[in-house]
Every structure is written in C-alpha cells, then in structure tokens.
mmCIF file of C-alpha atoms and ligand atoms in Angstrom:
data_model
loop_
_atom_site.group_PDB
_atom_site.id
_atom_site.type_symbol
_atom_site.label_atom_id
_atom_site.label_comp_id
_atom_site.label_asym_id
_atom_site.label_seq_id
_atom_site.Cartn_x
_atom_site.Cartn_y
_atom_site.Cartn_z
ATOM 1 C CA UNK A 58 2.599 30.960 166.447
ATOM 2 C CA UNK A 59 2.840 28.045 168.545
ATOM 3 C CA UNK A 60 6.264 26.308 168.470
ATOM 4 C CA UNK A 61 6.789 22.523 169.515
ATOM 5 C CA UNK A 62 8.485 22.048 172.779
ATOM 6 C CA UNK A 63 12.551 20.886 172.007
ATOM 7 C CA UNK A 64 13.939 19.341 175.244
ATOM 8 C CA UNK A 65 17.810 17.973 174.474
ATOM 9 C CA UNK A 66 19.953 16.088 176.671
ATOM 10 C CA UNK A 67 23.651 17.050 176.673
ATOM 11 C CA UNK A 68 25.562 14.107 178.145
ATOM 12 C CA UNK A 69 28.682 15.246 178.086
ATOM 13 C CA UNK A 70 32.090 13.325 179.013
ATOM 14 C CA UNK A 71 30.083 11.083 181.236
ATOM 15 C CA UNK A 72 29.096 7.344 181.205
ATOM 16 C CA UNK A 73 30.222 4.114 179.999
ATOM 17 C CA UNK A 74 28.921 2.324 177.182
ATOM 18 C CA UNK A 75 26.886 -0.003 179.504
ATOM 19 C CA UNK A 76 25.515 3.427 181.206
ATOM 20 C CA UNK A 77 25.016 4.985 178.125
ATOM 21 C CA UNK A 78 23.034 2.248 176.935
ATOM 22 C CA UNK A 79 20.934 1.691 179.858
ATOM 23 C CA UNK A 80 20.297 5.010 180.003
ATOM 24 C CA UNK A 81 18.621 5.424 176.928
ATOM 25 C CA UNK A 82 16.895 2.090 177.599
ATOM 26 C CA UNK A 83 15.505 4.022 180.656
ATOM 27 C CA UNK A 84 14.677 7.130 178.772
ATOM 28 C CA UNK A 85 12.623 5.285 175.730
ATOM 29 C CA UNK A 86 10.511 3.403 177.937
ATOM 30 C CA UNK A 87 9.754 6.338 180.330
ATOM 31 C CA UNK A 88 8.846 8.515 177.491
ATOM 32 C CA UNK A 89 6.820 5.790 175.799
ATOM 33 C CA UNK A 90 4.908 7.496 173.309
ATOM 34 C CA UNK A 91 4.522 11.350 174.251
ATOM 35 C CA UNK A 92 4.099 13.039 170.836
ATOM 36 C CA UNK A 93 3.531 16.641 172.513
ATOM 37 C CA UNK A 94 7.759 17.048 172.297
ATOM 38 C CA UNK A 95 10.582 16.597 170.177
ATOM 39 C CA UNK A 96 13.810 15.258 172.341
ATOM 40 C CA UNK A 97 17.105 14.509 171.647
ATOM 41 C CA UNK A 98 20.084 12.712 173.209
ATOM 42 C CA UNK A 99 23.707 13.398 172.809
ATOM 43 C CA UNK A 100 25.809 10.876 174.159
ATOM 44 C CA UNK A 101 29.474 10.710 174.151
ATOM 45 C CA UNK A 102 30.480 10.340 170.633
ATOM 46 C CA UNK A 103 32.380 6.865 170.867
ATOM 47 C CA UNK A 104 28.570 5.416 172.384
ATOM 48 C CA UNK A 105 26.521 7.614 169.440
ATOM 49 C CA UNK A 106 26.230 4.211 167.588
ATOM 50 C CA UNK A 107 24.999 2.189 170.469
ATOM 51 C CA UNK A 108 22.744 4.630 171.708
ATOM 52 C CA UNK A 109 21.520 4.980 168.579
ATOM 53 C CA UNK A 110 20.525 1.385 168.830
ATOM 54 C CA UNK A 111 18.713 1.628 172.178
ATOM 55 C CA UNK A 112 16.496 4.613 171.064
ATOM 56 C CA UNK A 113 15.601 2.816 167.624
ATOM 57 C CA UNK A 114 11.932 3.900 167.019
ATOM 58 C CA UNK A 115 11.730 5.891 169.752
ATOM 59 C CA UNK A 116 10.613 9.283 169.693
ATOM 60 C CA UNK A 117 14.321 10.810 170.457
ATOM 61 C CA UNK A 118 16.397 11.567 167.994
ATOM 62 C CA UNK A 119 20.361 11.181 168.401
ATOM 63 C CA UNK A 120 22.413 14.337 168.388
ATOM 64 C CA UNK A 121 25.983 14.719 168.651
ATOM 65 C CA UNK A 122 27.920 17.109 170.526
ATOM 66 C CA UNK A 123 30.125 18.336 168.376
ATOM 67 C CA UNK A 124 31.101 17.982 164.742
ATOM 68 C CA UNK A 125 34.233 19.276 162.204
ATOM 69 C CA UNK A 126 33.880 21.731 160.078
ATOM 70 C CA UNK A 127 35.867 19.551 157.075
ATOM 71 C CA UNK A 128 35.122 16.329 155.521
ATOM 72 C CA UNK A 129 37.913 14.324 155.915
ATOM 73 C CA UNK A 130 41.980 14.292 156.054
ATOM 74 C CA UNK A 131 44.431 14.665 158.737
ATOM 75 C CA UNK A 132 42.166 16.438 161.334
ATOM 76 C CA UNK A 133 43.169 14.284 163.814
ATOM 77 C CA UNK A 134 40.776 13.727 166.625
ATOM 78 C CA UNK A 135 37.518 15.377 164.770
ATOM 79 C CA UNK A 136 34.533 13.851 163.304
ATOM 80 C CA UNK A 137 32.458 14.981 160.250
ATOM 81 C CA UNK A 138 29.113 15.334 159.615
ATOM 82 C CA UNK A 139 28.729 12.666 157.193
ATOM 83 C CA UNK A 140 30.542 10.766 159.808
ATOM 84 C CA UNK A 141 28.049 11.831 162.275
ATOM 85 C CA UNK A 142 24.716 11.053 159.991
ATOM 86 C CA UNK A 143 26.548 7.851 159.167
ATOM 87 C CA UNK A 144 26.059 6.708 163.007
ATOM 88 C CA UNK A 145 22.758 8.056 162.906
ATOM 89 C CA UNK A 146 23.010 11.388 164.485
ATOM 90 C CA UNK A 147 20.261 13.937 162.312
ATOM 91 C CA UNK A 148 21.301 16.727 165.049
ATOM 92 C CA UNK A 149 24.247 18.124 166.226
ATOM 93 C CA UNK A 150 24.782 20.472 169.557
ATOM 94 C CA UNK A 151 27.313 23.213 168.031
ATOM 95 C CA UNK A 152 29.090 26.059 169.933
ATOM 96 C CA UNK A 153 28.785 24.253 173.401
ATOM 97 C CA UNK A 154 30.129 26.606 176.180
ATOM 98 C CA UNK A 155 32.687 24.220 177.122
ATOM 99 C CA UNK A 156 33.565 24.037 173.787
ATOM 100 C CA UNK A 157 34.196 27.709 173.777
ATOM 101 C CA UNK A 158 35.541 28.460 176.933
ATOM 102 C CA UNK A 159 37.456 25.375 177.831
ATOM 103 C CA UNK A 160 38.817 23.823 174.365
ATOM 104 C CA UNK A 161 38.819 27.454 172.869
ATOM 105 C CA UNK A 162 36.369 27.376 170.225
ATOM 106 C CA UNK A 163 36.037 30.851 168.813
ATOM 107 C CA UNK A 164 32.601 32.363 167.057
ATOM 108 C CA UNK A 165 33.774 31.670 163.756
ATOM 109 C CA UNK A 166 34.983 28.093 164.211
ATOM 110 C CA UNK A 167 31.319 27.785 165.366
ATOM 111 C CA UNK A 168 30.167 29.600 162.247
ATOM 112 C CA UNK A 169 32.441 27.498 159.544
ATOM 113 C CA UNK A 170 30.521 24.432 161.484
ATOM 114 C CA UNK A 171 26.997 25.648 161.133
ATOM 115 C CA UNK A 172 27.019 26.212 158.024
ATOM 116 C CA UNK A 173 28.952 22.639 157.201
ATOM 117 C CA UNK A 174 26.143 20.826 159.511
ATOM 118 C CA UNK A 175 23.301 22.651 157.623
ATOM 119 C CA UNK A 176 25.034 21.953 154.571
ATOM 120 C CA UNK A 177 25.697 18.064 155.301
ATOM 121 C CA UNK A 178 21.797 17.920 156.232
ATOM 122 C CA UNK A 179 22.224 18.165 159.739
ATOM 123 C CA UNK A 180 19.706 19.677 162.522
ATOM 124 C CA UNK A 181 21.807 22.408 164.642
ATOM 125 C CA UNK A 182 21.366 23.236 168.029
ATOM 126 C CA UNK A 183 23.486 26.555 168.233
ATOM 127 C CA UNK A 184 24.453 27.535 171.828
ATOM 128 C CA UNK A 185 25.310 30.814 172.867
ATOM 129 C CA UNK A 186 25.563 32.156 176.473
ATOM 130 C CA UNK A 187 27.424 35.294 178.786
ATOM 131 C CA UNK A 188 29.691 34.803 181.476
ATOM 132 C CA UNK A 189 29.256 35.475 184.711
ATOM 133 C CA UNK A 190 31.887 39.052 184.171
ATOM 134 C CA UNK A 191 29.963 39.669 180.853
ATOM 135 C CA UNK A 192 26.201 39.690 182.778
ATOM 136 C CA UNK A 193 28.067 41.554 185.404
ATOM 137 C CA UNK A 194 29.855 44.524 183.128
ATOM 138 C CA UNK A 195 25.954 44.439 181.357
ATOM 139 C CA UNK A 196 27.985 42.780 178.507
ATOM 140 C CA UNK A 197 24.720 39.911 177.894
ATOM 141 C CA UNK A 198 23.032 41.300 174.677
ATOM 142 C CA UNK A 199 26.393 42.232 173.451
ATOM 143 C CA UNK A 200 27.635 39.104 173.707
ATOM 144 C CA UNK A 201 24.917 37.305 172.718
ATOM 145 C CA UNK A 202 24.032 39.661 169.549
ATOM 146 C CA UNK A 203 27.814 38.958 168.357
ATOM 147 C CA UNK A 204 27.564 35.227 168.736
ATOM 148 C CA UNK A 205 24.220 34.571 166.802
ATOM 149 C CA UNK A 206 24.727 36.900 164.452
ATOM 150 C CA UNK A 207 28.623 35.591 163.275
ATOM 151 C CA UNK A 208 27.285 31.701 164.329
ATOM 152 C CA UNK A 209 24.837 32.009 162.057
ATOM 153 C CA UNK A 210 26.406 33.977 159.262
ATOM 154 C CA UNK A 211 25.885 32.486 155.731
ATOM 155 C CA UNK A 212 23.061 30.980 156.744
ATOM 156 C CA UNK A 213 19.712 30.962 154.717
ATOM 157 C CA UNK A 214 16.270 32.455 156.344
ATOM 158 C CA UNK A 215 15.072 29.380 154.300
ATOM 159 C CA UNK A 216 17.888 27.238 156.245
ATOM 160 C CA UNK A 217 16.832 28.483 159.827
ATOM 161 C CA UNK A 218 13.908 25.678 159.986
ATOM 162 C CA UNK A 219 16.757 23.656 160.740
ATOM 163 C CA UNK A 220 18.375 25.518 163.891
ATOM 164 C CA UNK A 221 17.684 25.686 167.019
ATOM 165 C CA UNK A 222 19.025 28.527 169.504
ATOM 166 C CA UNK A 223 20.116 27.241 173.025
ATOM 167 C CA UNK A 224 20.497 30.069 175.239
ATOM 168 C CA UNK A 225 22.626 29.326 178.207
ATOM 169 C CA UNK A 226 24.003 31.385 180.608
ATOM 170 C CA UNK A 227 27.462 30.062 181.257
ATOM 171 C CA UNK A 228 27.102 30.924 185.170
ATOM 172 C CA UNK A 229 23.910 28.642 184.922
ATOM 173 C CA UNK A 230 25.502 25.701 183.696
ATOM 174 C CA UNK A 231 26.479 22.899 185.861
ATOM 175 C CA UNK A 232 26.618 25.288 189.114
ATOM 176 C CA UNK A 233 23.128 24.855 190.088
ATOM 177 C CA UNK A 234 21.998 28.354 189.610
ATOM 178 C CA UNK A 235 19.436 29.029 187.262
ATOM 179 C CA UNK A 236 18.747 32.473 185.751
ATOM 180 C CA UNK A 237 15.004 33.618 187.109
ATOM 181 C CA UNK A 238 12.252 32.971 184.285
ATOM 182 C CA UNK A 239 12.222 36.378 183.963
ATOM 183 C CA UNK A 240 15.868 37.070 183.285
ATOM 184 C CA UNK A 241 15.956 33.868 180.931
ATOM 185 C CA UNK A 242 12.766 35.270 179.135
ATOM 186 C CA UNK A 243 14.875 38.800 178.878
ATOM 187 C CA UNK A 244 17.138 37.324 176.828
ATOM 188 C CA UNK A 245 15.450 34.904 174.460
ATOM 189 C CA UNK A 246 12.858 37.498 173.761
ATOM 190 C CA UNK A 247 15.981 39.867 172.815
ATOM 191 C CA UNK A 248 17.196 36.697 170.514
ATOM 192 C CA UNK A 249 13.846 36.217 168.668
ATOM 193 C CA UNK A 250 14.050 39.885 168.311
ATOM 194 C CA UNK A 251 17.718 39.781 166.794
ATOM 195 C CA UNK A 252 16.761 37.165 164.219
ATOM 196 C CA UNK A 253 13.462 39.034 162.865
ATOM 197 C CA UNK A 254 16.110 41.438 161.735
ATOM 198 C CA UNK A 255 18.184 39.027 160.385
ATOM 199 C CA UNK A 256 15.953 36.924 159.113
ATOM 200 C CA UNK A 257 12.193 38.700 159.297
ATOM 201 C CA UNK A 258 9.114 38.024 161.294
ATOM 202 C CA UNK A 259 8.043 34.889 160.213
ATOM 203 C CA UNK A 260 11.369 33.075 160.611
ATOM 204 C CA UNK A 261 11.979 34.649 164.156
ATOM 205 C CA UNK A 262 8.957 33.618 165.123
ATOM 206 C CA UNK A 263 9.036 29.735 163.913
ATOM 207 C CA UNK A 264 13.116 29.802 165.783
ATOM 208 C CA UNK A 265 12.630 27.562 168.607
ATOM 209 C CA UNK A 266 15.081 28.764 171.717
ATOM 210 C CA UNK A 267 15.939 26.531 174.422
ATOM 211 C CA UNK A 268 17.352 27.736 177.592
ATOM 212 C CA UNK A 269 20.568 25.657 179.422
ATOM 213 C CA UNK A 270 21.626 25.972 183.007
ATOM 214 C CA UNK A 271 20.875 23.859 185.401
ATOM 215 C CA UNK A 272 17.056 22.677 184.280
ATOM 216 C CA UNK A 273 15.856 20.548 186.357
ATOM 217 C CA UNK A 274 12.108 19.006 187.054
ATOM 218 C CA UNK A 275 11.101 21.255 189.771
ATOM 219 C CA UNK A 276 12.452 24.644 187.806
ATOM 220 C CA UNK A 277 11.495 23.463 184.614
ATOM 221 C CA UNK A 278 7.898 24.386 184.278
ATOM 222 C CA UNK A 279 8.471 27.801 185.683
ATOM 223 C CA UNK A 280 11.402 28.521 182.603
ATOM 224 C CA UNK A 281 9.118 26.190 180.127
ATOM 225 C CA UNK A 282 6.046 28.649 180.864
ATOM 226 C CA UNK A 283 8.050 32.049 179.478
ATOM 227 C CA UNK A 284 6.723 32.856 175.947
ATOM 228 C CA UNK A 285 9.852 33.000 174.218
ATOM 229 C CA UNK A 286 11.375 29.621 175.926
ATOM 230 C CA UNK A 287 10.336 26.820 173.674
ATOM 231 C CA UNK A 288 12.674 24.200 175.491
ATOM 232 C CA UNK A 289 15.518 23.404 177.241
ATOM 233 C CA UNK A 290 18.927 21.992 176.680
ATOM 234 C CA UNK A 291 19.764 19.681 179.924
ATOM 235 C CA UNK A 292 23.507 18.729 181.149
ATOM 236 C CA UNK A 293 23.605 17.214 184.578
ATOM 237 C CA UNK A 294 19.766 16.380 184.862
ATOM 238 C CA UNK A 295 19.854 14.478 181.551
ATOM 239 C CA UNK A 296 22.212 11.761 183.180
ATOM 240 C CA UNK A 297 18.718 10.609 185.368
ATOM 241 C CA UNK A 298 16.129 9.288 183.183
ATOM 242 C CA UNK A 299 13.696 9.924 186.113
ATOM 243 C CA UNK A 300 14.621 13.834 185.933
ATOM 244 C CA UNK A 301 15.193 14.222 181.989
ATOM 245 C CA UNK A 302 11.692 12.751 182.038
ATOM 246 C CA UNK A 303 10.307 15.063 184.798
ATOM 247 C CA UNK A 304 11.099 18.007 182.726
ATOM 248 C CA UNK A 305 9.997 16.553 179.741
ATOM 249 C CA UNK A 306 6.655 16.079 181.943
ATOM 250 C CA UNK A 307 6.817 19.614 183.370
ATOM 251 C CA UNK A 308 7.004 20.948 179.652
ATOM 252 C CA UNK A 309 4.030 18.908 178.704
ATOM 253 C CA UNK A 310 2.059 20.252 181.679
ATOM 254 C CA UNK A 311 2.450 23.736 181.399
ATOM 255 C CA UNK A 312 2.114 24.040 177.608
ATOM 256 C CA UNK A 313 -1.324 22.649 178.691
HETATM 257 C C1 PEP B 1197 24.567 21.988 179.305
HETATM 258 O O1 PEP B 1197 25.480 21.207 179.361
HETATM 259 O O2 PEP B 1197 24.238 22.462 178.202
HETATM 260 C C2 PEP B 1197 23.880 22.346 180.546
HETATM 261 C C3 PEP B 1197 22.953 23.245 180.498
HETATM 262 O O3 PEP B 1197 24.282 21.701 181.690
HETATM 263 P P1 PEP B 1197 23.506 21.711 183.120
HETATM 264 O O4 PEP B 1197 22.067 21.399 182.832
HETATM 265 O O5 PEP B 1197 24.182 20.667 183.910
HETATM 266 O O6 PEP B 1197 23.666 23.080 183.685
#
C-alpha cells in the first residue's frame, strides 16, 4: 500500500498578519505545482481567513490548530468547527502537545473533539507523543496506546480516511532533538499496529502517520524514508518557506 506523503505546518503563536500572509505567499509560489504531496498550513487562528486568501488555489490546504468540541454558546474564547470550515479550514491539528501539557487538555477533551471535527466534516490531524520521563520509565507504547485508542474512541473504521496520526515525541519538539529514524519508525510501526486491531488491516494500513519534532530539511529525508512515516508535522521549520519547502523536497526525493 503506498500512502501519499502529508507534510503540515504548525505555526503556532507566531507571526503577524503581514508575516502570516507573506509567508504563505512564499510557500505557494515555492511549491508551485508539486502534486507528489498533500500539505497543509495552520496559521494562528485570528490570520486563518487571510491565509486562506494567499493559498487560494494552491495545493495547501488550511488547517487550524485547534477547534471546540460544541457548536456555539458561552464558550468563551473557543471556536467551532463550522466556525472553522466557515474560514475555510477543511483540517484541523487536534490534541497538540502544547495543548495537552501546557493549557491542560486531557485525552478525552481530545476525544469529544475528534469525533465533533469528523462529525462537522473536518480532516483531523490527531497528535499524540511521550515525554521525555515517560520514554525514560519505558512508559512510550503505554502512553501512546492510551492516547489513540481514547482520541479516537467513537470513531468509525469507515471515518478513519479522514485522520491522520502525528506522532511526536514531546522531547523532540521545539528542542532540536530529533528521535533517530529508527526510534521514530519504532513507534509508528507500533501505531499502525494498534489501529489494525482497532480498526483491521486495511484501515491501518491506508492511516497515514506523520512524525513531529524538530523536522527539518537536512533530517527530513532520513525520517521520510522509514516505512511507516508517511509525513511530518513541522513547528519551528514551517515559519521558513525555504525550509518547509526543503522538506517538502526531501520527501519528494526519497519517496523516489
Ligand atoms: C510541532 O509543533 O508540532 C512541532 C513538531 O514543532 P517543531 O518542529 O518545532 O519541533
């Protein structure tokens, strides 16, 4: 089974609107027309609109990078999906680790908005990752097993066409360590495994996993190469259209 390549930018709390706008300026015509990759963009979420402009037409889609799990009401602060499709987002980056571990999102807040994206129509990108105590006490397919399974709990086999996994260390992200290939490949292989019991063989095997933590262009094709990493889920090298396009290119290469 061949699975397309998935390579996601994560732009976090960073930019202006000027930036943001420039930078997806940068990004379509770098890209031009490479049809070998789907990509995505998630800007902040007060820019999605204008960035949604810029990338009109091109081949990225717009993803946000994080949604509510109701529709409306006194949920001050959130966003909904609809709210999210209305601006043009068709993805939306659920289950961040920052979302976890710094505004305290727990496995089945992440759940009750998987199952609200799928159900509003939305692409998810569901992130799941150890910390750096968790690798350390041998806690990583523990942790991991508990947060796909309850993430993606009500959810359809039929349903899981629209999901993508993003494994991602927590240790790896932002702090310029990467897990080795190998270690990476450990992992997603165990995830694929995980969801053909959930979900069977044919499912597991059409899941495409990205892998988060510090991807840049000159680690990229070595992570891009495993057989069970199907793309990549970029923070700090998605802010550089030069880079977000070098892995892009690196993908493209080594699928080759
Ligand atoms: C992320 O934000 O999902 C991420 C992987 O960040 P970075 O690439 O900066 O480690």
């Amino acid at each position: 089974m061949s699975r397309r390549l998935f390579i996601a930018g994560n732009w976090k709390m960073n930019l202006d609107c000027a930036g943001a706008v420039g930078l997806a300026k940068g990004l379509v015509e770098q890209i031009g027309s490479v049809v070998e990759v789907d990509l995505a963009v998630a800007p902040p979420m007060v820019y999605a609109a204008a960035v949604g402009e810029a990338i009109k037409g091109s081949r990225s889609a717009l993803a946000a990078q994080n949604m509510f799990y109701e529709d409306n009401g006194a949920f001050t602060g959130e966003v909904s999906g609809a709210m999210l499709k209305d601006v043009g987002c068709t993805h939306a980056i659920l289950g961040h680790s920052e979302r976890r571990h710094v505004i305290g999102e727990t496995d089945e807040m992440v759940n009750r908005k998987v199952v609200k994206a799928l159900g509003d129509g939305l692409k998810v990108i569901l992130c799941v990752g150890e910390l750096l105590d968790q690798r350390e006490a041998d806690k990583t397919a523990d942790v991991v097993t508990t947060q796909v399974r309850v993430g993606l709990e009500g959810v359809s086999a039929g349903a899981m066409s629209d999901v993508t996994i993003a494994y991602e260390p927590v240790w790896a992200i932002g702090t310029g360590k990467t897990a080795m290939p190998e270690e990476a490949q450990e992992v997603h292989a165990m995830i694929r495994g995980l969801l053909g019991d959930m979900y069977g063989v044919e499912a597991s095997q059409a899941t495409v996993i990205q892998y988060g933590g510090s991807v840049k262009p000159s680690n990229a094709g070595e992570l891009l190469g495993q057989p069970d990493i199907d793309g990549a889920l970029v923070g700090g090298a998605a802010l550089k259209a030069t880079d977000f396009v070098g892995i892009v290119q690196a993908g493209i290469g080594i699928r080759k």
